[in-house]
C-alpha cells in the first residue's frame, strides 16, 4: 500500500498542471486515486459515497463502513483557499451533527484533518495538515496511512492516532503559552532564592555582595526590558523573545502621572470591545487605545522597542489582554479567532 502511494504522490509532485485543475478534476485525478491506494473501494457507493446528503446539504464524500459514516471529505479545487472560516465551520458542523469522528477539507494538494467532536473552534480541532507538494513524500504517505487508510479507520487506530496528535498539540500549545508568563512572573515578583543567587554571583564577579534590596531594585528598574510578549504575540511578530542590548542605555521613564499600568488598561480594553459588540480586531483595539492615551504613549519610553521588537505601549496592552483573559473577561484565541479579541459573557457584564 505505502509503496504504491509513494509512487503516486511522486508523480503528482511532478505534475505542473495540478494548480489549474477544477474541483471535478481534483476529485477524479487526486482524491479518488489516493483513497483507492488507502484501501477504499471508490467504485462502491456504499463505501465511498459521493455527494452524501446531510440534512439539507451535501458533503463531497462520505467514507462508510457497516452502514455508518466514518469520515467526511469536503473537496475544493487547488486554487481554493482552505483557510476560509466558512469552509471549515460548515464541514465541522455537519460532521459533528452526524457523529462523524474524522473530517477532511482538501483542495487535492493540501489535506487538513479535523476531530469534529473535539472541543473549541475549528482551529483548535485541527489535527494536522498534509501537503503533497511541500512535505516529504514518505511522511505524506505515512500520515495518509495512519489517519485515513480503510484498515486503520475500521480498527479505530486512525481515530486513536488522530487523538494522540491532537492531544500532543494541545499540550505543546499550553506549555508555549505558559512559559512566557512563568518567566514574567519571576521577573515581576522575583523569588528570594533567585535574588540570593544573583547576589552571590555578583559577589564572585566583583568580590562584593550587594544587598538583597539592591538586587530587587535592579529587577524593578529593568523589568520591562526583561518581560516577554505572550506566546500568541511572539508568533504574530515572527520574532524570537529578546531583551535589550547591554550597551543601550535605558530611555528616561515618564513621570508617574503619565504611567499607565497593564491593569489600568483592562477596563478601557473591555469598553472598546463592548462598543464593537464584544469582538474586534487586535489592530482596531490598538488603534483606539493609542488614541485614548496618545499623550501618554507618545512619550519616548512607551515608544521604546522591548521584547518581540514592539513598542512598550503595545507590549503592555498585549499583557493587559492576557491578564483580562486570566480573569475570565476575554476569550481564548481559539474561540475569538486569529487576530481578534472577544469578550466572554463575564467580560460583557464587567464594569
Short mmCIF file of C-alpha atoms in Angstrom, two decimals:
data_model
loop_
_atom_site.label_atom_id
_atom_site.label_comp_id
_atom_site.label_asym_id
_atom_site.label_seq_id
_atom_site.Cartn_x
_atom_site.Cartn_y
_atom_site.Cartn_z
CA UNK A 1 0.00 0.00 0.00
CA UNK A 2 2.64 2.53 1.07
CA UNK A 3 4.98 1.97 -1.90
CA UNK A 4 2.12 2.36 -4.38
CA UNK A 5 1.02 5.54 -2.58
CA UNK A 6 4.54 6.98 -2.54
CA UNK A 7 4.92 6.40 -6.30
CA UNK A 8 1.58 8.12 -6.96
CA UNK A 9 2.46 11.15 -4.79
CA UNK A 10 5.85 11.47 -6.50
CA UNK A 11 4.06 11.62 -9.85
CA UNK A 12 1.75 14.32 -8.52
CA UNK A 13 4.73 16.41 -7.40
CA UNK A 14 5.96 16.44 -10.99
CA UNK A 15 2.56 17.35 -12.44
CA UNK A 16 2.77 21.03 -13.39
CA UNK A 17 -0.94 21.19 -14.21
CA UNK A 18 -2.18 20.46 -10.68
CA UNK A 19 -2.82 24.06 -9.70
CA UNK A 20 -5.09 24.59 -12.72
CA UNK A 21 -7.36 21.59 -12.02
CA UNK A 22 -11.06 22.19 -11.48
CA UNK A 23 -12.84 20.65 -8.48
CA UNK A 24 -14.12 17.73 -10.54
CA UNK A 25 -10.65 17.10 -11.99
CA UNK A 26 -9.20 17.21 -8.48
CA UNK A 27 -11.66 14.59 -7.29
CA UNK A 28 -11.04 12.27 -10.22
CA UNK A 29 -7.26 12.67 -10.61
CA UNK A 30 -6.12 13.13 -7.00
CA UNK A 31 -8.66 12.37 -4.27
CA UNK A 32 -10.17 9.14 -5.60
CA UNK A 33 -6.79 7.60 -6.60
CA UNK A 34 -5.42 8.35 -3.11
CA UNK A 35 -8.47 6.78 -1.47
CA UNK A 36 -8.06 3.66 -3.63
CA UNK A 37 -4.43 3.36 -2.57
CA UNK A 38 -5.57 3.63 1.05
CA UNK A 39 -7.74 0.55 0.60
CA UNK A 40 -11.10 2.19 -0.13
CA UNK A 41 -13.33 0.81 -2.90
CA UNK A 42 -14.12 4.01 -4.81
CA UNK A 43 -16.47 2.10 -7.15
CA UNK A 44 -18.66 1.00 -4.26
CA UNK A 45 -21.03 3.88 -3.42
CA UNK A 46 -21.95 2.19 -0.15
CA UNK A 47 -18.31 2.56 0.93
CA UNK A 48 -17.20 5.76 -0.80
CA UNK A 49 -20.41 7.71 -1.19
CA UNK A 50 -20.17 10.86 -3.34
CA UNK A 51 -22.49 13.82 -2.72
CA UNK A 52 -23.64 12.33 0.57
CA UNK A 53 -26.80 14.04 1.88
CA UNK A 54 -26.54 15.65 5.30
CA UNK A 55 -29.82 17.26 6.31
CA UNK A 56 -30.38 19.88 3.57
CA UNK A 57 -26.74 19.89 2.41
CA UNK A 58 -24.27 17.56 0.74
CA UNK A 59 -20.74 16.52 1.56
CA UNK A 60 -18.45 15.58 -1.34
CA UNK A 61 -17.51 12.16 0.06
CA UNK A 62 -18.60 10.03 2.98
CA UNK A 63 -16.36 7.07 3.77
CA UNK A 64 -18.74 4.48 5.21
CA UNK A 65 -18.33 1.16 6.95
CA UNK A 66 -21.15 -1.15 8.02
CA UNK A 67 -23.69 1.46 7.01
CA UNK A 68 -22.12 4.17 9.18
CA UNK A 69 -20.27 7.30 8.06
CA UNK A 70 -16.75 7.30 9.49
CA UNK A 71 -15.08 10.15 7.56
CA UNK A 72 -16.46 13.18 5.72
CA UNK A 73 -14.34 14.71 2.95
CA UNK A 74 -15.06 18.16 1.53
CA UNK A 75 -13.23 18.85 -1.76
CA UNK A 76 -12.21 22.14 -3.35
CA UNK A 77 -10.12 22.98 -6.40
CA UNK A 78 -6.34 23.52 -5.84
CA UNK A 79 -6.60 27.29 -6.22
CA UNK A 80 -9.19 27.49 -3.42
CA UNK A 81 -8.11 28.92 -0.06
CA UNK A 82 -8.76 26.28 2.59
CA UNK A 83 -8.33 28.80 5.42
CA UNK A 84 -11.76 30.27 4.72
CA UNK A 85 -13.65 30.11 8.00
CA UNK A 86 -16.92 29.24 6.26
CA UNK A 87 -15.39 26.11 4.68
CA UNK A 88 -14.08 24.84 7.99
CA UNK A 89 -17.12 25.63 10.10
CA UNK A 90 -19.56 24.14 7.59
CA UNK A 91 -17.63 20.86 7.37
CA UNK A 92 -17.24 20.54 11.14
CA UNK A 93 -20.84 21.47 11.78
CA UNK A 94 -22.39 18.71 9.71
CA UNK A 95 -19.68 16.22 10.75
CA UNK A 96 -20.50 16.93 14.40
CA UNK A 97 -24.25 16.65 13.80
CA UNK A 98 -23.78 13.26 12.12
CA UNK A 99 -21.46 11.95 14.84
CA UNK A 100 -18.53 11.56 12.43
CA UNK A 101 -15.18 11.26 14.19
CA UNK A 102 -12.90 12.46 11.39
CA UNK A 103 -13.34 15.18 8.76
CA UNK A 104 -11.09 16.26 5.90
CA UNK A 105 -11.00 19.50 3.96
CA UNK A 106 -8.82 19.28 0.87
CA UNK A 107 -8.02 21.03 -2.38
CA UNK A 108 -6.18 17.93 -3.56
CA UNK A 109 -2.76 19.31 -2.69
CA UNK A 110 -3.38 20.28 0.93
CA UNK A 111 -5.36 17.99 3.24
CA UNK A 112 -6.49 19.37 6.60
CA UNK A 113 -7.75 16.75 9.03
CA UNK A 114 -10.05 17.56 11.97
CA UNK A 115 -11.66 15.97 15.00
CA UNK A 116 -15.21 17.40 14.67
CA UNK A 117 -16.26 16.22 18.14
CA UNK A 118 -13.31 17.77 19.98
CA UNK A 119 -13.85 20.98 21.94
CA UNK A 120 -13.15 24.53 20.79
CA UNK A 121 -13.48 26.28 17.44
CA UNK A 122 -12.40 24.85 14.09
CA UNK A 123 -8.78 25.95 14.56
CA UNK A 124 -8.40 24.07 17.83
CA UNK A 125 -10.00 20.96 16.32
CA UNK A 126 -7.46 20.68 13.51
CA UNK A 127 -5.24 17.63 13.95
CA UNK A 128 -2.72 18.06 11.16
CA UNK A 129 -2.17 19.31 7.62
CA UNK A 130 -0.78 17.12 4.87
CA UNK A 131 0.80 18.94 1.93
CA UNK A 132 1.55 16.74 -1.08
CA UNK A 133 3.96 19.24 -2.62
CA UNK A 134 5.81 20.79 0.31
CA UNK A 135 6.21 17.80 2.63
CA UNK A 136 8.49 14.79 2.22
CA UNK A 137 6.73 12.08 0.19
CA UNK A 138 7.38 9.30 2.70
CA UNK A 139 5.99 11.45 5.53
CA UNK A 140 2.91 12.30 3.47
CA UNK A 141 2.27 8.63 2.72
CA UNK A 142 2.80 7.66 6.35
CA UNK A 143 0.28 10.25 7.57
CA UNK A 144 -2.28 9.16 4.98
CA UNK A 145 -1.97 5.52 6.07
CA UNK A 146 -2.02 6.34 9.80
CA UNK A 147 -5.05 8.60 9.60
CA UNK A 148 -7.14 7.66 6.54
CA UNK A 149 -6.42 4.09 5.45
CA UNK A 150 -9.50 1.85 5.48
CA UNK A 151 -7.74 -0.68 7.68
CA UNK A 152 -6.94 1.89 10.38
CA UNK A 153 -10.36 3.55 10.17
CA UNK A 154 -12.03 0.16 10.54
CA UNK A 155 -9.93 -0.87 13.54
CA UNK A 156 -10.24 2.50 15.28
CA UNK A 157 -6.49 3.01 15.10
CA UNK A 158 -6.86 6.08 12.83
CA UNK A 159 -9.02 7.85 15.41
CA UNK A 160 -6.56 6.86 18.15
CA UNK A 161 -3.66 8.25 16.07
CA UNK A 162 -5.54 11.50 15.39
CA UNK A 163 -6.44 11.97 19.05
CA UNK A 164 -2.82 11.34 20.10
CA UNK A 165 -1.56 14.02 17.66
CA UNK A 166 -4.26 16.43 18.79
CA UNK A 167 -3.51 15.89 22.48
CA UNK A 168 0.20 16.44 21.84
CA UNK A 169 -0.53 19.71 20.01
CA UNK A 170 -2.76 20.96 22.83
CA UNK A 171 -0.10 20.10 25.40
CA UNK A 172 2.61 21.85 23.35
CA UNK A 173 0.45 24.96 22.97
CA UNK A 174 -0.35 25.05 26.69
CA UNK A 175 3.35 24.84 27.54
CA UNK A 176 4.32 27.50 24.99
CA UNK A 177 1.61 29.81 26.36
CA UNK A 178 2.70 29.20 29.95
CA UNK A 179 6.46 29.68 29.55
CA UNK A 180 6.48 33.46 28.80
CA UNK A 181 4.00 34.07 31.60
CA UNK A 182 6.05 31.96 34.03
CA UNK A 183 9.17 33.92 33.13
CA UNK A 184 7.36 37.23 33.51
CA UNK A 185 6.05 36.29 36.94
CA UNK A 186 9.59 35.54 38.07
CA UNK A 187 10.71 38.93 36.75
CA UNK A 188 7.77 40.83 38.23
CA UNK A 189 7.92 39.04 41.58
CA UNK A 190 11.42 37.55 41.86
CA UNK A 191 11.75 34.68 44.30
CA UNK A 192 14.07 35.17 47.28
CA UNK A 193 16.20 32.25 46.10
CA UNK A 194 16.72 33.96 42.73
CA UNK A 195 17.61 37.25 44.42
CA UNK A 196 20.12 35.46 46.63
CA UNK A 197 21.59 33.56 43.67
CA UNK A 198 22.18 36.77 41.71
CA UNK A 199 23.71 38.45 44.76
CA UNK A 200 26.11 35.52 45.21
CA UNK A 201 27.05 35.55 41.51
CA UNK A 202 27.73 39.31 41.68
CA UNK A 203 29.98 38.68 44.68
CA UNK A 204 32.01 36.13 42.70
CA UNK A 205 32.50 38.67 39.93
CA UNK A 206 33.42 41.76 41.97
CA UNK A 207 34.17 40.36 45.45
CA UNK A 208 31.39 42.49 46.97
CA UNK A 209 27.98 41.05 47.74
CA UNK A 210 25.15 43.50 47.01
CA UNK A 211 22.30 43.95 49.45
CA UNK A 212 19.27 41.90 48.52
CA UNK A 213 17.26 45.13 48.29
CA UNK A 214 19.72 46.36 45.62
CA UNK A 215 19.11 43.24 43.55
CA UNK A 216 15.35 43.67 43.91
CA UNK A 217 15.63 47.29 42.76
CA UNK A 218 17.68 46.11 39.77
CA UNK A 219 14.82 43.81 38.72
CA UNK A 220 12.29 46.62 39.09
CA UNK A 221 14.45 49.08 37.16
CA UNK A 222 14.89 46.81 34.14
CA UNK A 223 11.64 44.88 34.46
CA UNK A 224 10.11 46.00 31.16
CA UNK A 225 13.26 45.08 29.26
CA UNK A 226 13.16 41.54 30.67
CA UNK A 227 9.46 40.87 30.17
CA UNK A 228 8.41 38.73 27.21
CA UNK A 229 5.38 39.06 24.98
CA UNK A 230 2.65 36.42 25.29
CA UNK A 231 3.31 33.39 23.05
CA UNK A 232 0.48 34.43 20.70
CA UNK A 233 2.09 37.83 20.10
CA UNK A 234 5.55 36.30 19.58
CA UNK A 235 4.05 34.21 16.77
CA UNK A 236 2.36 37.27 15.27
CA UNK A 237 5.53 39.37 15.23
CA UNK A 238 7.59 36.45 13.96
CA UNK A 239 10.46 37.40 16.24
CA UNK A 240 12.19 35.44 18.94
CA UNK A 241 11.96 36.75 22.51
CA UNK A 242 14.82 39.08 23.32
CA UNK A 243 15.96 41.68 25.79
CA UNK A 244 17.66 44.99 25.13
CA UNK A 245 21.28 45.00 24.13
CA UNK A 246 23.52 45.78 27.07
CA UNK A 247 25.21 48.75 25.54
CA UNK A 248 21.93 50.63 25.09
CA UNK A 249 21.16 52.96 27.97
CA UNK A 250 17.53 52.88 29.13
CA UNK A 251 15.23 55.66 27.97
CA UNK A 252 14.21 58.12 30.67
CA UNK A 253 10.98 56.95 32.30
CA UNK A 254 7.98 59.30 32.21
CA UNK A 255 6.63 60.93 35.35
CA UNK A 256 4.21 58.87 37.45
CA UNK A 257 1.18 60.79 36.19
CA UNK A 258 1.99 59.65 32.63
CA UNK A 259 2.39 55.98 33.51
CA UNK A 260 -0.43 53.56 32.67
CA UNK A 261 -0.18 50.09 34.18
CA UNK A 262 -1.32 46.92 32.44
CA UNK A 263 -4.16 46.61 34.96
CA UNK A 264 -5.19 50.21 34.24
CA UNK A 265 -5.65 49.31 30.58
CA UNK A 266 -8.05 46.42 31.23
CA UNK A 267 -11.30 48.39 31.81
CA UNK A 268 -10.60 50.54 28.72
CA UNK A 269 -9.86 47.42 26.67
CA UNK A 270 -13.16 45.87 27.79
CA UNK A 271 -15.11 49.06 26.98
CA UNK A 272 -13.68 49.20 23.47
CA UNK A 273 -14.60 45.57 22.78
CA UNK A 274 -18.08 46.10 24.22
CA UNK A 275 -18.51 49.14 21.97
CA UNK A 276 -17.81 46.85 18.99
CA UNK A 277 -20.38 44.30 20.09
CA UNK A 278 -17.94 42.21 22.12
CA UNK A 279 -15.40 41.43 19.40
CA UNK A 280 -12.89 43.50 17.42
CA UNK A 281 -9.62 43.02 15.58
CA UNK A 282 -6.42 43.43 17.56
CA UNK A 283 -5.39 46.29 15.26
CA UNK A 284 -8.66 48.13 15.91
CA UNK A 285 -8.25 47.83 19.68
CA UNK A 286 -4.62 49.02 19.49
CA UNK A 287 -5.66 51.99 17.35
CA UNK A 288 -8.37 53.08 19.80
CA UNK A 289 -6.26 52.51 22.92
CA UNK A 290 -3.42 54.53 21.42
CA UNK A 291 -5.80 57.34 20.51
CA UNK A 292 -7.21 57.29 24.04
CA UNK A 293 -3.77 57.52 25.68
CA UNK A 294 -1.89 59.36 22.95
CA UNK A 295 -0.45 61.97 25.31
CA UNK A 296 0.99 59.13 27.42
CA UNK A 297 2.09 56.77 24.67
CA UNK A 298 3.80 59.47 22.61
CA UNK A 299 6.48 59.55 25.32
CA UNK A 300 9.77 58.01 24.14
CA UNK A 301 9.64 55.45 26.98
CA UNK A 302 6.39 54.00 25.64
CA UNK A 303 7.73 54.12 22.07
CA UNK A 304 10.90 52.22 23.01
CA UNK A 305 11.07 48.74 21.45
CA UNK A 306 11.01 45.93 24.04
CA UNK A 307 10.70 42.14 23.72
CA UNK A 308 9.36 40.97 20.38
CA UNK A 309 10.54 44.23 18.81
CA UNK A 310 7.26 46.03 19.59
CA UNK A 311 6.82 49.39 21.36
CA UNK A 312 6.37 49.23 25.14
CA UNK A 313 2.77 50.51 25.00
CA UNK A 314 1.82 47.71 22.59
CA UNK A 315 3.67 45.16 24.72
CA UNK A 316 1.78 46.35 27.82
CA UNK A 317 -1.56 46.18 26.00
CA UNK A 318 -0.85 42.58 24.93
CA UNK A 319 -0.22 41.64 28.55
CA UNK A 320 -3.27 43.59 29.72
CA UNK A 321 -5.29 41.38 27.38
CA UNK A 322 -3.61 38.27 28.86
CA UNK A 323 -4.42 39.44 32.40
CA UNK A 324 -8.03 40.07 31.37
CA UNK A 325 -8.14 36.58 29.87
CA UNK A 326 -6.92 35.09 33.16
CA UNK A 327 -9.74 36.90 34.94
CA UNK A 328 -12.25 35.34 32.55
CA UNK A 329 -13.07 38.60 30.77
CA UNK A 330 -11.62 37.79 27.34
CA UNK A 331 -11.94 34.61 25.32
CA UNK A 332 -9.04 32.41 24.31
CA UNK A 333 -7.65 32.91 20.76
CA UNK A 334 -9.16 29.57 19.71
CA UNK A 335 -12.61 30.99 20.50
CA UNK A 336 -12.22 34.60 19.35
CA UNK A 337 -10.42 33.81 16.06
CA UNK A 338 -6.92 34.66 14.88
CA UNK A 339 -6.18 38.37 15.06
CA UNK A 340 -9.35 39.13 17.04
CA UNK A 341 -10.07 39.78 20.71
CA UNK A 342 -13.51 38.91 22.09
CA UNK A 343 -15.26 39.29 25.42
CA UNK A 344 -16.71 36.43 27.43
CA UNK A 345 -20.16 36.75 28.99
CA UNK A 346 -18.38 37.86 32.16
CA UNK A 347 -16.48 40.47 30.17
CA UNK A 348 -19.67 41.84 28.64
CA UNK A 349 -21.01 42.46 32.17
CA UNK A 350 -17.73 43.84 33.53
CA UNK A 351 -17.80 47.44 34.75
#
